[in-house]
């Protein structure tokens, strides 16, 4: 008997929708299953979408997709409990079409993408939490939900960071994610009238501002970064924490979020804004969180489920990799269908595609980044050092001016940083930026 579908895609996030659109347009009979009542309601990103990967399936997507603002300025900085040192970047090339980055709210974008999948011919069913893959020996042959089995020669897992369908299976043999390869993302959305927002962030109508901070507001040993992004008439503010660094420290994530928001550099941005929404979600931590394999007999893994989130402490990019890997998995399924290939090895082309695209090279080249970026000193001593140094350099003290190297030494002493550590860790950082 034939299969119910050519391809089953689990999860209607960025990866799943891209896969379903591409495969349905290629002539496959696609089933896209989403556990949320609608696509997007369970999803959370900061979120800045670098959307190039949509160009090939939805040209000029930004004209129709419900995006918030196109980003024209970025600010990156470090916070100490009281001070802030930051760098502001404005790029005129970002200000015109094709815009490179947009702030987005996933509840809007994902619903729109799922509709595009439906228009392409995919069967999209929401409110369906898939229970498990249907295993026939070592072959995954569709999915099981509500006691019913739906079969397909290929299934793509696009079910996000905490992929329950993969845990405890040959895809991810461990029963749970490693806390050292997982991050916790929290986000709140605040309403702020568009005109006030534009004045406050120095942007024009439709233009957006994004800022990312090394959160030196956290207790010793806890590591993480914060963000603040402008939407149409709301602000997204959030904190991303290294899960492993929180264990055994008796800290509550919401207290850390409050402390971040109360920092003068952040509080001044939120003045008069009204909280309308909040949420939290786990984030895969790049290469360290990859599964045992990206493809096997009857299955492929894309997006966060495969650990494809690039985060170096300054930027977090997951949506673009989710889109790209969803597309590559769909192309592999189409190729196998065209060649009537099934069985072990039929979907091996996915790994070859990940390899020949920028995806695997990016993650492999930066594989060591986690070791470098998750160094407690970057969230404690270094922000302090930066703040002390700029304080010394910028403050007129009424005393004779001192040479810069003395200011540097003074900042080093205040932060407790040896020259050796500064050179070694500075070099480590430079290699990864
Ligand atoms: C706080 C925060 C800030 C972030 N900021 C950014 C940013 O600025 N830029 C950026 O590019 N990335 C950002 N990311 C990362 C980005 O959100 C992810 O990389 C991206 O969402 C991955 O897309 P995905 O489709 O793989 O997974 P998801 O978006 O997680 O989608 C998975 C989908 O699968 C569904 N699902 C799960 N299990 C099942 C099941 N059993 N049955 C059916 N459906 C299921 C879910 O409901 C969901 O719709 C951020 C993440 C967080 C948490």
XYZ file of C-alpha atoms and ligand atoms in Angstrom:
486
model
C 0.000 0.000 0.000
C 1.248 3.490 -0.798
C 2.133 6.142 1.767
C -0.331 8.787 2.948
C 2.015 11.626 1.948
C 5.310 12.184 0.108
C 6.597 14.274 2.988
C 5.539 15.010 6.554
C 6.887 18.139 8.219
C 6.540 18.485 11.994
C 6.370 22.073 13.255
C 5.171 25.178 11.430
C 7.953 27.535 12.513
C 10.441 29.109 10.104
C 12.071 25.776 9.195
C 8.843 23.829 8.785
C 7.020 26.464 6.736
C 9.993 26.970 4.399
C 10.273 23.200 3.902
C 6.540 22.803 3.230
C 6.430 25.687 0.729
C 9.456 24.435 -1.180
C 8.354 20.776 -1.270
C 4.719 21.528 -2.173
C 5.812 23.848 -4.978
C 8.093 21.062 -6.199
C 5.066 18.801 -6.628
C 5.207 16.790 -3.382
C 2.120 15.849 -1.424
C 3.060 17.523 1.884
C 1.525 17.368 5.351
C 2.611 20.143 7.742
C 1.623 19.491 11.368
C 1.716 22.153 14.086
C 0.866 21.699 17.749
C -0.170 25.343 18.312
C -3.778 26.388 17.674
C -2.243 28.495 14.885
C 1.252 28.651 13.439
C 3.364 31.076 15.466
C 1.430 31.094 18.736
C 4.029 28.831 20.400
C 7.028 30.571 18.863
C 9.360 33.203 20.193
C 12.269 35.096 18.721
C 13.872 38.365 19.755
C 13.578 38.812 16.885
C 15.648 40.125 14.080
C 15.019 38.218 10.881
C 17.828 38.164 8.320
C 15.561 37.121 5.510
C 17.801 36.413 2.467
C 16.867 32.768 2.633
C 13.261 33.629 1.862
C 14.179 35.382 -1.394
C 14.191 32.242 -3.499
C 10.730 31.031 -2.448
C 9.015 34.358 -1.736
C 10.664 37.174 -3.730
C 10.043 40.644 -2.222
C 8.542 38.908 0.810
C 8.988 41.991 3.007
C 6.319 43.846 0.991
C 3.627 41.389 2.017
C 4.898 39.593 5.101
C 3.723 41.202 8.356
C 7.186 42.361 9.454
C 7.586 45.144 12.019
C 10.428 47.506 11.012
C 13.484 47.272 8.789
C 16.588 47.683 10.904
C 18.831 50.651 10.099
C 20.798 50.973 13.336
C 22.394 48.613 15.764
C 23.901 49.217 19.133
C 26.106 46.777 20.918
C 27.385 47.246 24.421
C 28.301 45.955 27.823
C 26.495 46.689 31.062
C 27.902 46.722 34.561
C 25.387 46.903 37.411
C 25.482 50.734 37.144
C 27.190 51.742 33.906
C 27.008 51.055 30.181
C 29.576 51.210 27.381
C 28.237 50.850 23.878
C 28.948 51.174 20.194
C 26.327 52.504 17.773
C 26.258 51.486 14.144
C 24.106 52.980 11.398
C 24.187 51.632 7.844
C 22.579 53.550 4.988
C 22.639 50.383 2.851
C 20.284 48.716 5.306
C 17.765 51.503 4.829
C 16.684 50.609 1.310
C 15.159 47.574 -0.379
C 16.037 44.768 -0.371
C 16.222 45.362 3.354
C 18.605 43.023 5.102
C 17.036 42.678 8.527
C 13.580 43.180 9.980
C 12.203 43.045 13.467
C 9.416 40.478 13.574
C 6.809 39.042 15.907
C 6.519 35.328 15.211
C 2.819 35.114 15.899
C 2.328 37.222 12.760
C 5.111 35.996 10.477
C 4.608 32.269 11.066
C 0.842 32.433 10.495
C 1.585 34.210 7.203
C 4.205 31.625 6.193
C 1.850 28.727 7.036
C -0.770 30.357 4.792
C 1.824 30.498 2.002
C 2.474 26.773 2.539
C -1.238 26.124 2.177
C -1.388 28.241 -0.993
C 1.526 26.219 -2.356
C -0.588 23.075 -1.944
C 0.569 21.684 1.412
C -2.008 20.307 3.848
C -1.510 22.375 6.994
C -3.078 21.067 10.186
C -2.743 23.050 13.414
C -3.620 22.075 16.985
C -1.884 18.723 16.436
C 0.911 17.833 18.873
C 2.701 14.959 17.125
C 3.450 12.278 19.725
C 6.341 10.479 18.104
C 7.916 9.275 14.923
C 6.584 5.974 13.634
C 9.614 3.653 13.772
C 9.785 0.424 11.788
C 13.051 -0.935 13.100
C 15.639 1.738 12.338
C 13.420 3.354 9.697
C 11.224 6.329 10.550
C 8.077 5.901 8.513
C 5.881 8.907 9.306
C 4.402 10.044 12.604
C 1.937 8.971 15.263
C -0.661 11.288 16.719
C -3.795 10.474 18.709
C -3.331 6.759 18.100
C -3.255 7.319 14.335
C -0.223 6.679 12.119
C 0.399 8.848 9.070
C 3.088 7.546 6.773
C 5.537 9.158 4.365
C 8.901 8.087 2.938
C 10.416 11.226 4.472
C 9.689 13.204 7.637
C 11.408 16.471 8.516
C 11.615 17.332 12.189
C 11.260 21.095 12.502
C 9.901 20.997 16.033
C 12.318 23.419 17.630
C 15.011 23.389 20.302
C 13.512 20.914 22.733
C 12.637 18.396 20.004
C 10.727 15.766 21.955
C 10.397 13.629 18.854
C 14.161 13.270 18.662
C 15.069 12.836 22.333
C 15.717 9.222 23.311
C 15.733 8.057 19.669
C 18.683 7.384 17.329
C 18.452 11.089 16.375
C 19.284 12.230 19.922
C 19.937 9.171 22.078
C 20.139 11.195 25.338
C 16.796 11.540 27.161
C 17.209 15.284 27.670
C 19.195 18.254 26.359
C 22.519 19.118 27.915
C 22.113 22.252 30.050
C 25.556 23.436 28.930
C 24.442 23.347 25.296
C 21.122 25.076 25.922
C 20.156 28.655 26.583
C 17.030 30.090 28.123
C 15.462 32.996 26.246
C 12.973 35.334 27.901
C 11.152 38.104 26.155
C 8.639 40.803 27.025
C 6.767 43.024 24.600
C 5.910 46.603 25.605
C 3.498 48.885 23.818
C 4.874 52.330 22.943
C 3.268 54.756 20.548
C 5.077 54.672 17.162
C 5.961 58.407 17.166
C 7.410 58.251 20.688
C 9.357 55.124 19.777
C 10.824 56.741 16.641
C 11.897 59.870 18.552
C 13.369 57.824 21.374
C 15.457 55.603 19.104
C 16.234 58.190 16.421
C 14.640 56.308 13.531
C 12.150 57.301 10.849
C 8.759 55.754 10.037
C 9.181 52.070 9.200
C 12.804 52.109 10.353
C 14.017 50.073 13.279
C 16.736 49.951 15.886
C 18.236 46.847 17.470
C 20.462 46.675 20.489
C 22.284 43.824 22.161
C 24.008 43.931 25.526
C 26.431 41.772 27.449
C 24.476 41.549 30.680
C 26.965 42.480 33.392
C 23.907 42.903 35.604
C 23.865 39.168 36.379
C 25.106 37.593 39.634
C 28.729 36.328 39.609
C 29.144 33.266 37.415
C 25.790 33.598 35.650
C 26.251 34.396 31.972
C 23.936 35.937 29.425
C 23.051 38.816 27.160
C 20.087 41.086 26.681
C 18.377 42.652 23.693
C 16.004 45.448 22.875
C 14.340 45.651 19.462
C 11.862 48.137 18.049
C 8.640 46.892 16.453
C 5.878 48.957 14.815
C 4.386 50.243 18.053
C 5.976 47.902 20.560
C 9.408 47.117 21.967
C 10.769 43.607 22.439
C 13.097 43.325 25.397
C 14.690 40.107 26.547
C 17.462 38.191 28.184
C 19.233 35.058 27.005
C 20.893 33.028 29.750
C 23.371 30.178 29.669
C 21.321 27.496 31.397
C 24.271 25.586 32.865
C 25.652 28.734 34.527
C 22.431 29.206 36.540
C 22.475 25.811 38.220
C 23.328 25.692 41.928
C 23.297 29.503 42.226
C 19.827 29.898 43.699
C 18.776 32.441 41.078
C 15.378 32.982 39.502
C 15.327 33.850 35.817
C 12.551 36.443 36.242
C 14.587 38.277 38.917
C 17.501 38.463 36.486
C 15.169 39.848 33.831
C 13.843 42.500 36.249
C 17.376 43.549 37.140
C 18.286 43.851 33.463
C 15.230 46.013 32.765
C 15.951 48.241 35.763
C 19.414 49.118 34.494
C 19.338 52.854 33.628
C 20.361 52.158 30.000
C 17.373 49.858 29.530
C 14.848 51.495 31.870
C 15.193 54.811 30.023
C 14.155 53.030 26.792
C 11.080 51.492 28.402
C 9.800 54.645 30.104
C 6.022 54.949 29.735
C 5.732 51.661 27.831
C 3.063 49.146 28.829
C 3.733 45.405 29.126
C 1.462 43.480 26.747
C 3.035 40.055 26.357
C 5.775 37.833 27.738
C 7.195 34.387 27.132
C 10.216 32.128 27.493
C 11.750 29.436 25.328
C 14.807 27.221 25.168
C 17.419 27.924 22.521
C 19.823 25.421 21.020
C 23.414 26.409 21.525
C 24.971 25.844 18.119
C 27.404 23.055 17.304
C 27.436 21.656 20.844
C 23.698 21.002 20.614
C 23.719 19.180 17.274
C 21.976 15.789 17.056
C 23.753 12.438 16.528
C 23.061 12.844 12.790
C 21.189 15.317 10.598
C 19.529 12.657 8.451
C 18.823 8.939 8.552
C 16.472 6.373 7.124
C 13.213 8.264 6.547
C 14.069 11.380 8.582
C 15.867 14.713 8.479
C 16.247 17.386 11.177
C 16.181 21.129 10.420
C 16.309 24.458 12.245
C 16.568 24.600 16.037
C 15.779 20.890 16.286
C 19.184 20.334 14.661
C 20.917 22.941 16.836
C 21.323 25.471 14.025
C 21.409 28.665 16.070
C 24.412 30.894 15.613
C 24.995 33.015 18.657
C 28.291 34.646 19.513
C 27.171 36.774 22.424
C 26.623 39.777 20.142
C 24.147 38.416 17.591
C 21.709 35.558 17.681
C 20.719 34.145 14.325
C 18.474 31.132 14.187
C 15.583 32.041 11.908
C 17.825 32.377 8.828
C 19.402 28.966 9.455
C 15.957 27.480 10.105
C 14.730 28.795 6.744
C 17.827 27.620 4.875
C 17.925 24.132 6.422
C 14.166 23.717 5.896
C 14.692 24.499 2.204
C 17.645 22.112 1.912
C 15.712 19.280 3.573
C 12.754 19.858 1.234
C 15.032 19.770 -1.821
C 16.456 16.472 -0.600
C 12.977 14.999 -0.203
C 12.071 16.158 -3.727
C 15.253 14.661 -5.131
C 14.559 11.283 -3.452
C 10.979 11.335 -4.735
C 12.077 12.138 -8.307
C 14.562 9.256 -8.245
C 12.056 6.932 -6.460
C 14.756 6.400 -3.849
C 13.939 5.094 -0.386
C 15.718 3.220 2.392
C 18.945 4.010 4.218
C 20.928 6.625 2.366
C 17.983 7.990 0.345
C 18.115 11.281 2.270
C 21.897 11.479 2.614
C 21.853 14.335 0.102
C 20.656 16.574 2.961
C 24.008 16.354 4.736
C 25.807 16.986 1.440
C 23.624 20.074 0.934
C 24.287 21.336 4.476
C 27.953 20.819 3.763
C 28.041 22.641 0.411
C 25.877 25.532 1.656
C 27.192 27.941 4.295
C 25.408 26.062 7.084
C 27.814 23.346 8.216
C 30.923 25.389 7.385
C 29.572 28.236 9.585
C 28.897 25.980 12.533
C 32.061 23.962 12.200
C 34.285 27.029 11.772
C 32.807 28.586 14.887
C 32.484 25.337 16.850
C 34.777 26.587 19.570
C 32.863 29.811 20.015
C 30.841 28.541 22.962
C 33.991 27.828 24.944
C 35.176 31.359 24.239
C 31.935 33.226 24.762
C 30.810 31.351 27.866
C 33.654 32.675 29.944
C 32.320 34.214 33.198
C 34.944 36.980 32.960
C 33.176 38.453 29.915
C 30.093 39.061 32.048
C 31.920 40.350 35.120
C 35.468 41.662 34.966
C 35.469 42.802 31.331
C 32.374 45.040 31.473
C 33.822 46.526 34.676
C 37.165 47.074 32.925
C 35.465 48.822 29.965
C 33.386 51.045 32.241
C 36.409 52.007 34.388
C 38.550 52.707 31.347
C 35.983 54.989 29.686
C 35.243 56.676 32.986
C 38.941 57.482 33.316
C 39.257 58.619 29.733
C 36.094 60.715 29.555
C 36.053 62.356 32.983
C 37.637 65.749 33.657
C 38.891 65.261 37.192
C 40.439 68.648 37.939
C 43.800 66.878 38.224
C 46.666 66.747 35.686
C 45.844 64.655 32.615
C 47.298 61.146 32.684
C 48.596 59.113 29.740
C 46.192 56.556 28.348
C 48.302 53.614 29.493
C 47.919 54.749 33.093
C 44.133 54.935 32.658
C 44.288 51.447 31.203
C 46.271 50.129 34.163
C 43.905 51.793 36.617
C 40.920 50.125 34.864
C 42.747 46.787 34.888
C 43.391 47.055 38.608
C 39.791 48.058 39.360
C 38.505 45.062 37.394
C 41.167 42.683 38.746
C 42.433 41.804 35.261
C 46.038 40.843 34.612
C 47.724 41.965 31.377
C 48.282 38.323 30.517
C 44.566 37.484 30.858
C 43.668 40.604 28.868
C 45.933 39.635 25.977
C 45.019 35.945 26.021
C 41.258 36.399 26.290
C 41.273 39.418 23.994
C 43.010 37.305 21.352
C 40.564 34.433 21.891
C 37.681 36.836 21.337
C 39.188 38.484 18.265
C 39.555 35.081 16.599
C 35.811 34.568 16.798
C 34.522 37.971 15.746
C 14.358 34.983 23.232
C 14.830 34.552 21.867
C 15.369 35.483 21.006
C 15.787 35.100 19.734
N 16.223 36.056 18.875
C 16.500 35.732 17.600
C 16.794 36.742 16.654
O 16.783 37.937 16.947
N 17.098 36.362 15.377
C 17.083 35.046 14.997
O 17.329 34.758 13.818
N 16.808 34.073 15.897
C 16.497 34.374 17.165
N 16.160 33.405 18.057
C 16.242 32.006 17.622
C 15.042 31.665 16.752
O 13.860 31.958 17.455
C 15.052 30.191 16.374
O 16.310 29.854 15.846
C 13.979 29.874 15.348
O 12.724 30.106 15.905
C 14.078 28.435 14.884
O 13.002 28.131 14.043
P 12.475 26.658 13.945
O 11.430 26.666 12.895
O 13.596 25.721 13.816
O 11.849 26.336 15.376
P 10.658 27.032 16.153
O 10.499 28.429 15.772
O 10.865 26.706 17.595
O 9.380 26.252 15.634
C 9.106 24.933 16.023
C 7.649 24.661 15.738
O 7.377 23.286 15.986
C 6.165 23.183 16.703
N 6.205 21.907 17.418
C 7.053 21.539 18.407
N 6.791 20.264 18.796
C 5.765 19.837 18.020
C 5.051 18.620 17.947
N 5.362 17.585 18.742
N 4.044 18.510 17.050
C 3.739 19.550 16.224
N 4.373 20.727 16.264
C 5.377 20.868 17.136
C 6.177 24.405 17.611
O 4.894 24.715 18.114
C 6.715 25.448 16.668
O 5.701 26.036 15.873
C 15.715 33.745 19.338
C 15.186 32.795 20.210
C 14.719 33.195 21.459
C 14.090 32.172 22.366
